[in-house]
Amino acid sequence: MVSLKLQKRLAASVPKCGRGKVWLDPNEVNEISMADFHQNTRKLVKDGFIIRKPTKIHSRSRAR
C-alpha cells in the first residue's frame, strides 16, 4: 500500500478542511498517489476521487 500522507494534506487544503474530513477513494489509490501538486489534487476533487465528508451532527435529545 502506498503512503498517501502528502495527498491527504494537499486534499485537505483544497476545500479548506482538516485531514480527517477528507475521503480518498480506495479504488483509485494509484491515480491519487500520482497527484503531488495542488493542481492535480484539484482535478481529483473535481473528478470525485477525493470527497469532503459531511459534518457530523450531535443530537441534543438525550441532554434534554
PDB file of C-alpha atoms in Angstrom:
ATOM      1  CA  MET A   1       0.000   0.000   0.000  1.00  0.00           C
ATOM      2  CA  VAL A   2       1.268   3.420  -0.954  1.00  0.00           C
ATOM      3  CA  SER A   3       1.505   6.164   1.676  1.00  0.00           C
ATOM      4  CA  LEU A   4      -0.940   8.948   0.809  1.00  0.00           C
ATOM      5  CA  LYS A   5       0.093  11.364   3.576  1.00  0.00           C
ATOM      6  CA  LEU A   6       1.084  14.175   1.197  1.00  0.00           C
ATOM      7  CA  GLN A   7      -2.001  13.706  -0.958  1.00  0.00           C
ATOM      8  CA  LYS A   8      -4.284  13.773   2.097  1.00  0.00           C
ATOM      9  CA  ARG A   9      -2.685  17.032   3.293  1.00  0.00           C
ATOM     10  CA  LEU A  10      -2.980  18.609  -0.160  1.00  0.00           C
ATOM     11  CA  ALA A  11      -6.563  17.385  -0.496  1.00  0.00           C
ATOM     12  CA  ALA A  12      -7.496  18.950   2.855  1.00  0.00           C
ATOM     13  CA  SER A  13      -6.246  22.350   1.723  1.00  0.00           C
ATOM     14  CA  VAL A  14      -8.428  22.413  -1.415  1.00  0.00           C
ATOM     15  CA  PRO A  15     -11.865  22.502   0.333  1.00  0.00           C
ATOM     16  CA  LYS A  16     -10.247  24.142   3.411  1.00  0.00           C
ATOM     17  CA  CYS A  17     -10.937  21.418   5.963  1.00  0.00           C
ATOM     18  CA  GLY A  18      -8.936  19.077   8.181  1.00  0.00           C
ATOM     19  CA  ARG A  19      -7.234  15.864   7.098  1.00  0.00           C
ATOM     20  CA  GLY A  20      -9.811  13.782   8.948  1.00  0.00           C
ATOM     21  CA  LYS A  21     -12.645  15.246   6.851  1.00  0.00           C
ATOM     22  CA  VAL A  22     -11.070  14.110   3.575  1.00  0.00           C
ATOM     23  CA  TRP A  23     -12.105  10.797   1.987  1.00  0.00           C
ATOM     24  CA  LEU A  24      -9.799   9.262  -0.624  1.00  0.00           C
ATOM     25  CA  ASP A  25     -11.351   6.686  -2.965  1.00  0.00           C
ATOM     26  CA  PRO A  26      -9.699   3.325  -2.112  1.00  0.00           C
ATOM     27  CA  ASN A  27     -10.330   2.057  -5.654  1.00  0.00           C
ATOM     28  CA  GLU A  28      -8.278   4.892  -7.168  1.00  0.00           C
ATOM     29  CA  VAL A  29      -5.151   4.673  -4.984  1.00  0.00           C
ATOM     30  CA  ASN A  30      -2.797   4.568  -7.993  1.00  0.00           C
ATOM     31  CA  GLU A  31      -4.365   7.672  -9.533  1.00  0.00           C
ATOM     32  CA  ILE A  32      -4.351   9.559  -6.217  1.00  0.00           C
ATOM     33  CA  SER A  33      -0.733   8.621  -5.456  1.00  0.00           C
ATOM     34  CA  MET A  34       0.386  10.334  -8.683  1.00  0.00           C
ATOM     35  CA  ALA A  35      -1.057  13.692  -7.549  1.00  0.00           C
ATOM     36  CA  ASP A  36       1.773  15.611  -5.917  1.00  0.00           C
ATOM     37  CA  PHE A  37       0.719  19.201  -6.693  1.00  0.00           C
ATOM     38  CA  HIS A  38      -2.306  21.302  -5.761  1.00  0.00           C
ATOM     39  CA  GLN A  39      -3.372  21.455  -9.403  1.00  0.00           C
ATOM     40  CA  ASN A  40      -3.504  17.655  -9.694  1.00  0.00           C
ATOM     41  CA  THR A  41      -5.337  17.393  -6.378  1.00  0.00           C
ATOM     42  CA  ARG A  42      -7.960  19.922  -7.514  1.00  0.00           C
ATOM     43  CA  LYS A  43      -8.579  17.776 -10.596  1.00  0.00           C
ATOM     44  CA  LEU A  44      -9.140  14.694  -8.416  1.00  0.00           C
ATOM     45  CA  VAL A  45     -11.607  16.613  -6.242  1.00  0.00           C
ATOM     46  CA  LYS A  46     -13.434  17.705  -9.389  1.00  0.00           C
ATOM     47  CA  ASP A  47     -13.496  14.103 -10.694  1.00  0.00           C
ATOM     48  CA  GLY A  48     -14.892  12.827  -7.373  1.00  0.00           C
ATOM     49  CA  PHE A  49     -11.920  10.685  -6.287  1.00  0.00           C
ATOM     50  CA  ILE A  50     -11.437  12.938  -3.257  1.00  0.00           C
ATOM     51  CA  ILE A  51     -14.503  13.993  -1.267  1.00  0.00           C
ATOM     52  CA  ARG A  52     -15.023  16.194   1.780  1.00  0.00           C
ATOM     53  CA  LYS A  53     -17.042  14.233   4.338  1.00  0.00           C
ATOM     54  CA  PRO A  54     -20.204  15.897   5.676  1.00  0.00           C
ATOM     55  CA  THR A  55     -20.172  17.368   9.167  1.00  0.00           C
ATOM     56  CA  LYS A  56     -21.461  15.084  11.901  1.00  0.00           C
ATOM     57  CA  ILE A  57     -24.447  16.387  13.823  1.00  0.00           C
ATOM     58  CA  HIS A  58     -24.689  15.529  17.517  1.00  0.00           C
ATOM     59  CA  SER A  59     -28.248  15.199  18.745  1.00  0.00           C
ATOM     60  CA  ARG A  60     -29.242  17.109  21.887  1.00  0.00           C
ATOM     61  CA  SER A  61     -32.214  14.831  22.664  1.00  0.00           C
ATOM     62  CA  ARG A  62     -30.515  12.861  25.462  1.00  0.00           C
ATOM     63  CA  ALA A  63     -29.302  16.047  27.136  1.00  0.00           C
ATOM     64  CA  ARG A  64     -32.843  17.409  27.368  1.00  0.00           C
TER      65      ARG A  64
END
